[in-house]
Amino acid sequence: MATRINDDFGKEVYLSAGLDEVDAAEVPICCLLTGFDTVQVRTLSAAFFAAVENAIKVRAADGMTLAGRIRERIVDTTGISDAKKLADAVSAGHRSLLGRTLGPPDEKLIAALCESDSTAAEEYVTGITPTTRSRSGAVQMATFLLFAAAAGMKHVLVFCDQLEDLANSGTAKAKRELEVERFRDLIVETMPMADMVTMVVTMHPRAAITLENPWQLADLPSFALTEQNAGSTVKLPPLRDTAQAAQLLRPYLRAETKPEATRVWGDELYPFTEEAVSCLFNRSLRKPRDVLRKAHDVLEAMAGRNLKRIDAQDVIDFFDVTDPVPTGIGRPIGVDWTRE
């Protein structure tokens, strides 16, 4: 979704939602990706830095980074191509802000982002120490938002994965509560984030229980799965049946198999038969990740045997060797295995 949004700054997504061409062009948006982990990204500032680093370093299929796309848009809209003049135009955005800020932006980051050579920004963020990332990543985020605003971006989506790592038992309760408070201090009350950022987070049910109280005390929007929150929350249930498993597998298999082989067999599930997918689903935990992982393992093993097709017996034989206990068979249908 982030790639789809950044390809044309949200135009195609707007059109698919029912807006017309004029409305779709009126409010361009871009999307940043980040996530918590238990090793390096354990604070909100570190998560912000990871989002900026992703925008600067990760290249799409056409070889462009999000930062490069934004720079091109600034050049197109302002007619300015000189790096120093571009940097001055971006910095001017900070002076026009009304409200509380984190202080001056990172001028070195602005200068690097405005260079025509994208490696300048890559080298700059690579040189920032882990301590600075953890403590001052919000400054880099605010700086990047000024850069996006200069290109006409009204909104920036931040997709944040694995909020459960903030709620894990290895994080002290006081630190966890402090980081939750920072969600409010930085995203809700500090410019330019308060005006521009919408954050979408993912978490396991266990994390929701752990974070619920500090989240409420910080007066952040509720993530309770209630009818009142239906417009802002999404529950991702386990896969229901073989049809959903097949739908999940098709794009993976298209990427992993040669087009000519698929055409010969006339089957989007190639090299799996439908019975093999059903067997694979029954041996899974109903989680998309688990289905994909098991499909990959089976595919690798059967490729080693040079099989042209993978049928149900092949899947059964594989799991009888690698996993003697049928992990999916016989489990109660009503249990939500995503809570494991």
Short mmCIF file of C-alpha atoms in Angstrom, two decimals:
data_model
loop_
_atom_site.label_atom_id
_atom_site.label_comp_id
_atom_site.label_asym_id
_atom_site.label_seq_id
_atom_site.Cartn_x
_atom_site.Cartn_y
_atom_site.Cartn_z
CA MET A 1 0.00 0.00 0.00
CA ALA A 2 2.84 2.40 0.80
CA THR A 3 4.41 1.77 -2.61
CA ARG A 4 1.06 2.20 -4.32
CA ILE A 5 0.51 5.55 -2.59
CA ASN A 6 4.02 6.86 -3.22
CA ASP A 7 4.00 5.95 -6.93
CA ASP A 8 1.74 8.90 -7.73
CA PHE A 9 1.33 10.55 -4.31
CA GLY A 10 -2.05 8.96 -3.67
CA LYS A 11 -3.83 9.82 -6.92
CA GLU A 12 -4.72 6.24 -7.92
CA VAL A 13 -5.82 5.41 -4.37
CA TYR A 14 -8.05 8.50 -4.29
CA LEU A 15 -9.61 7.56 -7.64
CA SER A 16 -10.25 3.99 -6.49
CA ALA A 17 -12.07 5.42 -3.46
CA GLY A 18 -14.45 7.37 -5.71
CA LEU A 19 -12.88 10.84 -5.97
CA ASP A 20 -12.64 12.55 -9.33
CA GLU A 21 -9.42 13.69 -11.00
CA VAL A 22 -9.57 17.24 -9.61
CA ASP A 23 -10.14 16.10 -6.03
CA ALA A 24 -7.46 13.42 -6.34
CA ALA A 25 -4.88 16.02 -7.36
CA GLU A 26 -5.89 18.54 -4.69
CA VAL A 27 -4.37 16.86 -1.63
CA PRO A 28 -1.24 14.83 -2.51
CA ILE A 29 -0.05 12.40 0.16
CA CYS A 30 2.94 10.18 0.72
CA CYS A 31 3.58 7.24 3.01
CA LEU A 32 6.45 6.33 5.34
CA LEU A 33 7.13 2.87 6.77
CA THR A 34 8.51 2.09 10.20
CA GLY A 35 8.12 -0.35 13.05
CA PHE A 36 9.29 -1.21 16.54
CA ASP A 37 11.61 -4.10 17.36
CA THR A 38 13.33 -5.42 20.45
CA VAL A 39 16.87 -4.64 19.29
CA GLN A 40 17.27 -1.14 17.82
CA VAL A 41 13.89 0.57 17.50
CA ARG A 42 12.59 0.73 21.05
CA THR A 43 11.54 4.38 21.24
CA LEU A 44 9.16 6.52 19.20
CA SER A 45 12.05 8.75 18.13
CA ALA A 46 13.95 5.72 16.84
CA ALA A 47 10.82 4.63 14.95
CA PHE A 48 10.57 8.10 13.40
CA PHE A 49 14.21 7.93 12.32
CA ALA A 50 13.65 4.48 10.78
CA ALA A 51 10.75 5.94 8.76
CA VAL A 52 12.94 8.74 7.41
CA GLU A 53 15.79 6.34 6.67
CA ASN A 54 13.37 4.08 4.77
CA ALA A 55 12.19 7.03 2.66
CA ILE A 56 15.77 7.95 1.83
CA LYS A 57 17.27 4.52 1.18
CA VAL A 58 14.59 2.11 -0.07
CA ARG A 59 14.13 2.15 -3.82
CA ALA A 60 10.99 1.22 -5.73
CA ALA A 61 10.96 -0.91 -8.88
CA ASP A 62 11.91 2.12 -10.99
CA GLY A 63 14.97 2.77 -8.84
CA MET A 64 13.54 5.89 -7.20
CA THR A 65 13.38 6.54 -3.47
CA LEU A 66 10.48 8.44 -1.91
CA ALA A 67 12.89 11.26 -1.05
CA GLY A 68 13.96 11.40 -4.70
CA ARG A 69 10.34 11.56 -5.89
CA ILE A 70 9.62 14.40 -3.48
CA ARG A 71 12.68 16.35 -4.63
CA GLU A 72 11.57 15.97 -8.26
CA ARG A 73 8.14 17.28 -7.32
CA ILE A 74 9.62 20.31 -5.53
CA VAL A 75 11.73 21.09 -8.61
CA ASP A 76 8.70 20.73 -10.89
CA THR A 77 6.42 22.93 -8.74
CA THR A 78 8.95 25.66 -7.86
CA GLY A 79 11.14 25.67 -10.96
CA ILE A 80 14.17 25.70 -8.65
CA SER A 81 16.89 23.13 -9.29
CA ASP A 82 19.81 24.66 -7.39
CA ALA A 83 20.36 22.62 -4.20
CA LYS A 84 21.06 25.62 -1.96
CA LYS A 85 17.98 27.51 -3.14
CA LEU A 86 15.87 24.39 -2.67
CA ALA A 87 17.20 24.04 0.88
CA ASP A 88 16.31 27.67 1.59
CA ALA A 89 12.75 27.06 0.33
CA VAL A 90 12.38 24.00 2.58
CA SER A 91 13.78 25.83 5.63
CA ALA A 92 11.34 28.68 5.05
CA GLY A 93 8.54 26.25 5.84
CA HIS A 94 9.75 25.99 9.44
CA ARG A 95 9.59 29.75 9.92
CA SER A 96 5.94 29.76 8.83
CA LEU A 97 4.84 27.18 11.41
CA LEU A 98 2.43 28.33 14.10
CA GLY A 99 2.52 26.37 17.33
CA ARG A 100 4.97 24.37 19.41
CA THR A 101 7.85 22.75 17.55
CA LEU A 102 10.88 20.67 18.49
CA GLY A 103 13.13 23.57 17.65
CA PRO A 104 15.16 24.21 14.50
CA PRO A 105 15.14 21.50 11.83
CA ASP A 106 18.21 19.49 10.89
CA GLU A 107 19.71 21.82 8.29
CA LYS A 108 22.31 19.25 7.24
CA LEU A 109 19.55 16.76 6.46
CA ILE A 110 17.68 19.40 4.45
CA ALA A 111 20.83 20.20 2.46
CA ALA A 112 21.44 16.50 1.79
CA LEU A 113 17.82 15.89 0.70
CA CYS A 114 18.01 18.80 -1.74
CA GLU A 115 21.14 17.53 -3.48
CA SER A 116 20.52 16.04 -6.92
CA ASP A 117 22.72 13.08 -5.94
CA SER A 118 20.58 10.85 -3.70
CA THR A 119 23.65 9.30 -2.09
CA ALA A 120 24.23 12.53 -0.17
CA ALA A 121 21.17 11.95 2.00
CA GLU A 122 21.91 8.22 2.26
CA GLU A 123 25.42 8.88 3.54
CA TYR A 124 24.21 11.51 5.98
CA VAL A 125 21.60 9.32 7.69
CA THR A 126 23.97 6.35 7.70
CA GLY A 127 26.45 8.42 9.70
CA ILE A 128 23.96 9.28 12.46
CA THR A 129 24.77 7.31 15.62
CA PRO A 130 22.30 4.90 17.27
CA THR A 131 22.12 7.15 20.34
CA THR A 132 21.16 10.17 18.25
CA ARG A 133 18.60 8.10 16.36
CA SER A 134 16.95 7.05 19.60
CA ARG A 135 16.96 10.51 21.14
CA SER A 136 16.54 12.88 18.20
CA GLY A 137 14.74 10.87 15.53
CA ALA A 138 11.69 13.09 15.94
CA VAL A 139 13.76 16.05 14.73
CA GLN A 140 14.65 14.14 11.56
CA MET A 141 10.97 13.29 11.08
CA ALA A 142 9.92 16.93 11.51
CA THR A 143 12.65 17.93 9.05
CA PHE A 144 11.47 15.39 6.47
CA LEU A 145 7.92 16.67 6.85
CA LEU A 146 9.11 20.19 5.99
CA PHE A 147 10.74 18.68 2.89
CA ALA A 148 7.46 16.93 1.97
CA ALA A 149 5.43 20.09 2.65
CA ALA A 150 7.63 22.02 0.22
CA ALA A 151 6.46 19.55 -2.44
CA GLY A 152 2.82 20.29 -1.59
CA MET A 153 2.19 17.26 0.61
CA LYS A 154 -0.77 18.00 2.88
CA HIS A 155 -0.77 14.66 4.69
CA VAL A 156 1.85 12.04 5.42
CA LEU A 157 0.78 8.55 6.41
CA VAL A 158 3.14 6.70 8.74
CA PHE A 159 2.61 2.93 8.75
CA CYS A 160 4.03 1.60 12.02
CA ASP A 161 4.35 -2.16 12.43
CA GLN A 162 4.76 -4.27 15.56
CA LEU A 163 3.66 -1.91 18.29
CA GLU A 164 3.58 -5.06 20.41
CA ASP A 165 7.38 -4.82 20.69
CA LEU A 166 6.88 -1.63 22.70
CA ALA A 167 4.58 -3.61 24.98
CA ASN A 168 6.85 -6.63 25.42
CA SER A 169 7.95 -7.77 28.86
CA GLY A 170 11.53 -6.64 28.20
CA THR A 171 10.44 -2.99 28.24
CA ALA A 172 10.12 -1.50 31.72
CA LYS A 173 6.63 -0.27 32.59
CA ALA A 174 7.83 3.29 33.24
CA LYS A 175 9.63 3.45 29.89
CA ARG A 176 6.61 2.03 28.07
CA GLU A 177 4.31 4.62 29.65
CA LEU A 178 6.77 7.39 28.76
CA GLU A 179 6.88 6.32 25.12
CA VAL A 180 3.08 6.21 24.95
CA GLU A 181 3.00 9.77 26.32
CA ARG A 182 5.39 10.76 23.55
CA PHE A 183 2.85 9.61 20.97
CA ARG A 184 0.69 12.45 22.21
CA ASP A 185 3.48 14.98 22.80
CA LEU A 186 5.06 14.50 19.37
CA ILE A 187 2.29 13.45 16.99
CA VAL A 188 -0.72 15.27 18.43
CA GLU A 189 0.77 18.43 19.93
CA THR A 190 3.98 19.24 18.04
CA MET A 191 4.22 20.96 14.67
CA PRO A 192 4.49 20.07 11.82
CA MET A 193 3.49 16.51 12.83
CA ALA A 194 0.20 17.60 14.39
CA ASP A 195 -0.90 19.10 11.07
CA MET A 196 0.48 16.50 8.69
CA VAL A 197 0.88 13.03 10.22
CA THR A 198 -1.63 10.22 10.44
CA MET A 199 -0.15 7.08 11.98
CA VAL A 200 -1.51 3.59 11.38
CA VAL A 201 -0.23 1.02 13.88
CA THR A 202 -0.48 -2.76 14.07
CA MET A 203 -0.43 -4.78 17.27
CA HIS A 204 -1.35 -8.18 18.69
CA PRO A 205 -4.28 -8.50 21.12
CA ARG A 206 -1.80 -8.98 23.98
CA ALA A 207 -0.22 -5.61 23.23
CA ALA A 208 -3.64 -3.96 23.17
CA ILE A 209 -4.27 -5.20 26.71
CA THR A 210 -0.85 -4.01 27.93
CA LEU A 211 -1.06 -0.57 26.32
CA GLU A 212 -4.74 0.12 26.93
CA ASN A 213 -4.37 1.91 30.28
CA PRO A 214 -1.42 4.23 29.43
CA TRP A 215 -3.01 4.86 26.02
CA GLN A 216 -6.21 6.07 27.69
CA LEU A 217 -4.32 8.14 30.26
CA ALA A 218 -2.49 9.89 27.40
CA ASP A 219 -5.91 10.68 25.88
CA LEU A 220 -5.00 9.05 22.58
CA PRO A 221 -7.67 7.77 20.17
CA SER A 222 -9.11 4.48 21.36
CA PHE A 223 -8.11 1.32 19.50
CA ALA A 224 -10.84 -0.80 21.12
CA LEU A 225 -12.58 -3.03 18.58
CA THR A 226 -16.03 -1.53 19.12
CA GLU A 227 -18.77 -0.34 16.80
CA GLN A 228 -17.93 3.27 17.68
CA ASN A 229 -14.36 2.75 16.43
CA ALA A 230 -15.31 0.86 13.27
CA GLY A 231 -14.09 3.74 11.12
CA SER A 232 -10.60 3.79 12.62
CA THR A 233 -9.84 0.20 13.61
CA VAL A 234 -9.49 -3.04 11.67
CA LYS A 235 -9.48 -6.53 13.13
CA LEU A 236 -7.44 -9.00 11.12
CA PRO A 237 -8.95 -12.44 11.79
CA PRO A 238 -7.19 -15.70 10.93
CA LEU A 239 -7.70 -17.15 7.46
CA ARG A 240 -11.11 -18.81 7.25
CA ASP A 241 -10.74 -21.42 4.55
CA THR A 242 -8.73 -22.82 1.66
CA ALA A 243 -10.11 -20.18 -0.73
CA GLN A 244 -8.54 -17.41 1.33
CA ALA A 245 -5.26 -19.34 1.52
CA ALA A 246 -5.30 -19.69 -2.27
CA GLN A 247 -5.96 -15.96 -2.67
CA LEU A 248 -2.98 -15.24 -0.43
CA LEU A 249 -0.69 -17.63 -2.29
CA ARG A 250 -1.42 -16.52 -5.87
CA PRO A 251 0.72 -13.33 -5.92
CA TYR A 252 3.54 -15.13 -4.09
CA LEU A 253 3.51 -18.00 -6.58
CA ARG A 254 3.36 -15.62 -9.55
CA ALA A 255 6.55 -14.00 -8.27
CA GLU A 256 8.27 -17.32 -7.56
CA THR A 257 7.50 -19.19 -10.79
CA LYS A 258 8.29 -18.57 -14.45
CA PRO A 259 5.39 -17.08 -16.47
CA GLU A 260 5.77 -19.68 -19.22
CA ALA A 261 5.30 -22.51 -16.71
CA THR A 262 2.11 -20.95 -15.42
CA ARG A 263 0.80 -20.57 -18.97
CA VAL A 264 1.55 -24.22 -19.80
CA TRP A 265 -0.37 -25.51 -16.79
CA GLY A 266 -3.03 -22.78 -16.94
CA ASP A 267 -3.15 -22.54 -13.15
CA GLU A 268 -2.35 -19.52 -10.97
CA LEU A 269 -1.59 -21.87 -8.06
CA TYR A 270 1.15 -23.65 -10.05
CA PRO A 271 3.07 -25.70 -8.98
CA PHE A 272 0.55 -26.52 -6.20
CA THR A 273 -2.66 -28.39 -6.97
CA GLU A 274 -5.85 -27.19 -5.26
CA GLU A 275 -5.74 -30.28 -3.03
CA ALA A 276 -2.15 -29.43 -2.03
CA VAL A 277 -3.20 -25.89 -1.02
CA SER A 278 -6.05 -27.34 1.05
CA CYS A 279 -3.62 -29.70 2.78
CA LEU A 280 -1.16 -26.85 3.34
CA PHE A 281 -3.91 -24.72 4.89
CA ASN A 282 -4.93 -27.55 7.22
CA ARG A 283 -1.33 -27.87 8.40
CA SER A 284 -1.04 -24.14 9.13
CA LEU A 285 -1.96 -21.96 12.10
CA ARG A 286 -4.38 -19.96 9.92
CA LYS A 287 -1.99 -17.01 10.02
CA PRO A 288 -1.05 -15.51 6.62
CA ARG A 289 2.60 -15.45 7.64
CA ASP A 290 2.52 -19.12 8.64
CA VAL A 291 0.79 -20.18 5.41
CA LEU A 292 3.35 -18.29 3.31
CA ARG A 293 6.28 -19.65 5.30
CA LYS A 294 5.07 -23.24 5.00
CA ALA A 295 4.36 -22.80 1.29
CA HIS A 296 7.89 -21.52 0.79
CA ASP A 297 9.38 -24.45 2.72
CA VAL A 298 7.40 -26.98 0.69
CA LEU A 299 8.24 -25.21 -2.58
CA GLU A 300 11.97 -25.24 -1.79
CA ALA A 301 11.92 -28.92 -0.80
CA MET A 302 9.98 -30.03 -3.87
CA ALA A 303 12.20 -27.94 -6.16
CA GLY A 304 15.11 -29.93 -4.77
CA ARG A 305 13.34 -33.06 -5.95
CA ASN A 306 12.68 -31.45 -9.35
CA LEU A 307 8.92 -32.08 -9.20
CA LYS A 308 6.76 -30.46 -11.87
CA ARG A 309 3.65 -30.39 -9.65
CA ILE A 310 3.10 -30.50 -5.90
CA ASP A 311 0.06 -32.52 -4.86
CA ALA A 312 -1.54 -33.20 -1.49
CA GLN A 313 0.54 -36.32 -0.84
CA ASP A 314 3.74 -34.36 -1.38
CA VAL A 315 2.64 -31.84 1.26
CA ILE A 316 1.65 -34.61 3.67
CA ASP A 317 4.94 -36.43 3.16
CA PHE A 318 6.90 -33.20 3.72
CA PHE A 319 5.20 -32.42 7.01
CA ASP A 320 5.36 -36.02 8.21
CA VAL A 321 9.15 -35.70 7.96
CA THR A 322 9.64 -32.13 9.16
CA ASP A 323 6.66 -31.78 11.52
CA PRO A 324 5.28 -35.17 12.63
CA VAL A 325 2.47 -33.55 14.63
CA PRO A 326 -0.19 -32.11 12.26
CA THR A 327 -0.21 -28.53 13.56
CA GLY A 328 -3.51 -27.52 11.98
CA ILE A 329 -5.57 -30.69 11.88
CA GLY A 330 -8.03 -31.23 14.68
CA ARG A 331 -7.83 -27.74 16.15
CA PRO A 332 -11.13 -26.17 17.24
CA ILE A 333 -12.45 -23.96 14.47
CA GLY A 334 -13.64 -21.20 16.83
CA VAL A 335 -10.21 -20.52 18.39
CA ASP A 336 -8.47 -17.32 17.29
CA TRP A 337 -4.92 -18.58 16.72
CA THR A 338 -3.67 -15.05 16.09
CA ARG A 339 -3.69 -14.70 19.88
CA GLU A 340 -0.98 -17.32 20.37
#
